[in-house]
Short mmCIF file of C-alpha atoms in Angstrom, two decimals:
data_model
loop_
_atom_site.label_atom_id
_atom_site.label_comp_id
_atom_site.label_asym_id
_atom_site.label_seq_id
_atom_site.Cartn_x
_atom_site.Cartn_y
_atom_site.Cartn_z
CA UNK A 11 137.71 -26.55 -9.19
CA UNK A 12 135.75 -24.19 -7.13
CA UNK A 13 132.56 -22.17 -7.67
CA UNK A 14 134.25 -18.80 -8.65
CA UNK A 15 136.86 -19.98 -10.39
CA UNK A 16 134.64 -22.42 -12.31
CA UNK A 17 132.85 -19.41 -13.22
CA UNK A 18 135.67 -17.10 -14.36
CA UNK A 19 136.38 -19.83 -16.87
CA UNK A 20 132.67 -19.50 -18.76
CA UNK A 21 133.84 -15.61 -18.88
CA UNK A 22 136.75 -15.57 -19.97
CA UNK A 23 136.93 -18.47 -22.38
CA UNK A 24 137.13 -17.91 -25.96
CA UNK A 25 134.09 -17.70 -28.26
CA UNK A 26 133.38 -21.24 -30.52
CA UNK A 27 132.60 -21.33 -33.82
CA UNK A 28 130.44 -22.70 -36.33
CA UNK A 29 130.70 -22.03 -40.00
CA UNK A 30 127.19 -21.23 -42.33
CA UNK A 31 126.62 -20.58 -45.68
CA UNK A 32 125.16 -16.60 -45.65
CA UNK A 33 121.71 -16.03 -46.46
CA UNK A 34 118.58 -13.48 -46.80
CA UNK A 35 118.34 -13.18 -43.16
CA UNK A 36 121.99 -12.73 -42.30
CA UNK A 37 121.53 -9.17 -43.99
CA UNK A 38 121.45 -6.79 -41.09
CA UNK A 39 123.59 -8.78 -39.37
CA UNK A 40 126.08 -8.44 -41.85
CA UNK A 41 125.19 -4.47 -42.34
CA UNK A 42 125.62 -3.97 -38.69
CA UNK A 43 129.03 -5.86 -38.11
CA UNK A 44 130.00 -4.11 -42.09
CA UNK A 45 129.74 -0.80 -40.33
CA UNK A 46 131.78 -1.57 -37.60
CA UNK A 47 134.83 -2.43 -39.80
CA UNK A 48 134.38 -0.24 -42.33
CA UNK A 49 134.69 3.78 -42.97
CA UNK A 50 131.82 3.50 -45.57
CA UNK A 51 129.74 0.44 -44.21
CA UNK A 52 127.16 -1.48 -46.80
CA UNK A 53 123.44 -1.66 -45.37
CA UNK A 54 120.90 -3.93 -45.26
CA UNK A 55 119.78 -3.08 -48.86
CA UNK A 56 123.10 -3.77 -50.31
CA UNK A 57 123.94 -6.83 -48.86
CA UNK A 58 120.14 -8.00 -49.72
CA UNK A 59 120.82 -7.04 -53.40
CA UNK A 60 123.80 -9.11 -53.80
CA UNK A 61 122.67 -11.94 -52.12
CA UNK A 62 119.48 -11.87 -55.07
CA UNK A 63 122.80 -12.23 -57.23
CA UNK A 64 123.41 -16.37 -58.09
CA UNK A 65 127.00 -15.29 -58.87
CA UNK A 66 127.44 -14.32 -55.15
CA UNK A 67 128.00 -16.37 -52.01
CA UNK A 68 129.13 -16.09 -48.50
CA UNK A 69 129.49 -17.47 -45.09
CA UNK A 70 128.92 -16.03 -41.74
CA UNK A 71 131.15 -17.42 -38.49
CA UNK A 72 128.73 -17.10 -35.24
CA UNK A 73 129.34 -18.50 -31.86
CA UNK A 74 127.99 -21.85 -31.27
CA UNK A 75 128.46 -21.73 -27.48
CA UNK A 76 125.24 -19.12 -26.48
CA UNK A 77 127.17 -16.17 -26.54
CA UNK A 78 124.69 -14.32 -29.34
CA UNK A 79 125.73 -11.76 -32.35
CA UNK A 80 128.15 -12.28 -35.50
CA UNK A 81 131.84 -13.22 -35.24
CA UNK A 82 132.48 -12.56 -38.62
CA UNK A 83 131.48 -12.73 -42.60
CA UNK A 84 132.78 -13.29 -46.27
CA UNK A 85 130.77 -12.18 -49.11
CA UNK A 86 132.41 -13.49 -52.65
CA UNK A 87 131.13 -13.75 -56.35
CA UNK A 88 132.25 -15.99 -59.02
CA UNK A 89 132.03 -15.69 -63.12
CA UNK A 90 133.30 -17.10 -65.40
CA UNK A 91 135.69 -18.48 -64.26
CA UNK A 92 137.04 -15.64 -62.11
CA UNK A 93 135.90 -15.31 -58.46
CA UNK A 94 137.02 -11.69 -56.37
CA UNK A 95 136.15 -11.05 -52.65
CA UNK A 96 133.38 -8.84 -52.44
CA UNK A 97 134.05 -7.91 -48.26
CA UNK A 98 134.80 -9.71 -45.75
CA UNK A 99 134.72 -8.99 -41.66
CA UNK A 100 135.76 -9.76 -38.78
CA UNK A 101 133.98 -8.50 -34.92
CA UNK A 102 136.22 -6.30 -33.03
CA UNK A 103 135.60 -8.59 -30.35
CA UNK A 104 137.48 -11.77 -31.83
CA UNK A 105 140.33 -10.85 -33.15
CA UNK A 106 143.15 -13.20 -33.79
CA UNK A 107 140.93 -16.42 -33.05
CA UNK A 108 141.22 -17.55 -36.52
CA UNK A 109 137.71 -16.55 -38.03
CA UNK A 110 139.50 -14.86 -41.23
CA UNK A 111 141.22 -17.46 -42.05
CA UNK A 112 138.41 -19.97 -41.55
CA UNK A 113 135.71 -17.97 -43.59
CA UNK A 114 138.21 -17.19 -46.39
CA UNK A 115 139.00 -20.97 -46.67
CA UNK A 116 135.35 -21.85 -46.50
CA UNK A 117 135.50 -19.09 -50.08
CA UNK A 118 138.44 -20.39 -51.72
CA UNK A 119 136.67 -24.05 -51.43
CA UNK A 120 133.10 -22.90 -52.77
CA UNK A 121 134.83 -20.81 -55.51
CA UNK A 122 136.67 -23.43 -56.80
CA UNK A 123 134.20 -25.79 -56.44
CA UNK A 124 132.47 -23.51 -58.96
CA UNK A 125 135.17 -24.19 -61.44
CA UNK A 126 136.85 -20.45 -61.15
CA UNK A 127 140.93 -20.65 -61.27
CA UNK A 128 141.61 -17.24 -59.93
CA UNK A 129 140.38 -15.13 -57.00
CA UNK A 130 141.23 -11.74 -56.54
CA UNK A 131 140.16 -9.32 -53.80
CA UNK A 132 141.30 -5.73 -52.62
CA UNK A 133 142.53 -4.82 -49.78
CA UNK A 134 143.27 -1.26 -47.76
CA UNK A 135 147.26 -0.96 -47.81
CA UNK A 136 146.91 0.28 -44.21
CA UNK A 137 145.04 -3.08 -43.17
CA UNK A 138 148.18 -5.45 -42.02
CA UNK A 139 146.62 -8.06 -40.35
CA UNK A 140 144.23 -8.45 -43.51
CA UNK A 141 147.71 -8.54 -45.75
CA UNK A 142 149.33 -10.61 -43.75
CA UNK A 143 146.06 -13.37 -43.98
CA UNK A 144 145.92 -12.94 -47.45
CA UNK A 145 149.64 -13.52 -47.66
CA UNK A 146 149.54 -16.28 -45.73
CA UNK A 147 146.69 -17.87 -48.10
CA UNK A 148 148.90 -16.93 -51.30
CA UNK A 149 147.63 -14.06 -52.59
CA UNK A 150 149.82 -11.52 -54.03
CA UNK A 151 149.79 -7.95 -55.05
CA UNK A 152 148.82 -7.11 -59.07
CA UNK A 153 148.42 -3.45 -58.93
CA UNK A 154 147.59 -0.90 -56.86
CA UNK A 155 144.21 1.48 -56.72
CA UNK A 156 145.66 4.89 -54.87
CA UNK A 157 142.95 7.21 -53.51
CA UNK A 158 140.46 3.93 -53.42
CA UNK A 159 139.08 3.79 -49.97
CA UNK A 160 137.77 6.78 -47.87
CA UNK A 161 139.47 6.97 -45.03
CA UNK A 162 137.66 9.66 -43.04
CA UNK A 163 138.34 13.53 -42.78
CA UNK A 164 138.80 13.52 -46.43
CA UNK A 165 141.99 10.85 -46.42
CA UNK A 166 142.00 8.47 -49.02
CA UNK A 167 144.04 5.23 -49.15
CA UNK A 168 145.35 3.16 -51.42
CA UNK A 169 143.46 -0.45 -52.54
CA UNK A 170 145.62 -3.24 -53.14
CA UNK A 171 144.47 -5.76 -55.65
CA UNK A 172 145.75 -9.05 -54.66
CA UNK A 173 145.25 -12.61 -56.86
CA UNK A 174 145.29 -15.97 -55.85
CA UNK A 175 145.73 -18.62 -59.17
CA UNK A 176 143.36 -21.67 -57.95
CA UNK A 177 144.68 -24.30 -59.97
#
């Protein structure tokens, strides 16, 4: 392989990943990449208050082959026996690589390792490649929230509440 094209391949390959449980210093991370996803993003003080929660976990998906920043994040809590995704992200600049679907499995594990038998999350009803994940992971719609999310310029959409049965 030659030089140039030997470099071309370092660019243009795809980002790895490594998996890791969220913590305290993931906060702005997760506030930054948040706002970039999100109408109304969550800063650094909100994500630091729920991480003081021991109801709430999450894990974060960054690259593992130098290339710096956040691919992606899942914040959940569990209760009782009930678990419900609290947000979860994905970097404009991975999409369709599989991070979703890797951090939600890494949830769906730790929440039923908990002992919970039923996750539920919302979801925007404009937000199809979030649908069709959660579809594909066996969630299904209960009820519908209209008027739930701001949507920008005033627009409101409609929150779909989705459950999963764990056991």
């Amino acid at each position: 392989m030659n030089p140039v094209s030997l470099l071309e391949s370092f660019f243009t390959r795809k980002a790895e990943f490594d998996i890791f449980p969220a913590g305290f210093d993931d906060c702005h991370d997760l506030s930054l990449l948040h706002a970039e996803r999100f109408y109304q993003g969550w800063g650094d003080g909100e994500f630091h208050s729920l991480m003081s929660q021991s109801t709430v976990f999450g894990y974060t998906a960054r690259p593992n082959n130098g290339i710096s920043g956040l691919g992606g994040f899942v914040l959940a809590r569990e209760a009782a026996g009930e678990a419900e995704i609290l947000t979860v992200a994905v970097s404009n600049k991975y999409p369709r690589q599989g991070l979703g679907w890797r951090l939600m499995l890494a949830a769906l594990r730790e929440t039923r390792g908990r002992g919970a038998q039923t996750m539920f999350l919302e979801v925007d009803d404009g937000n199809g490649a979030a649908l069709n994940l959660y579809r594909k992971l066996g969630f299904r719609k209960v009820a519908e929230r209209k008027g739930y999310y701001a949507a920008g310029e005033g627009q409101k959409s409609t929150a779909l509440v989705m459950r999963l049965d764990l056991r």
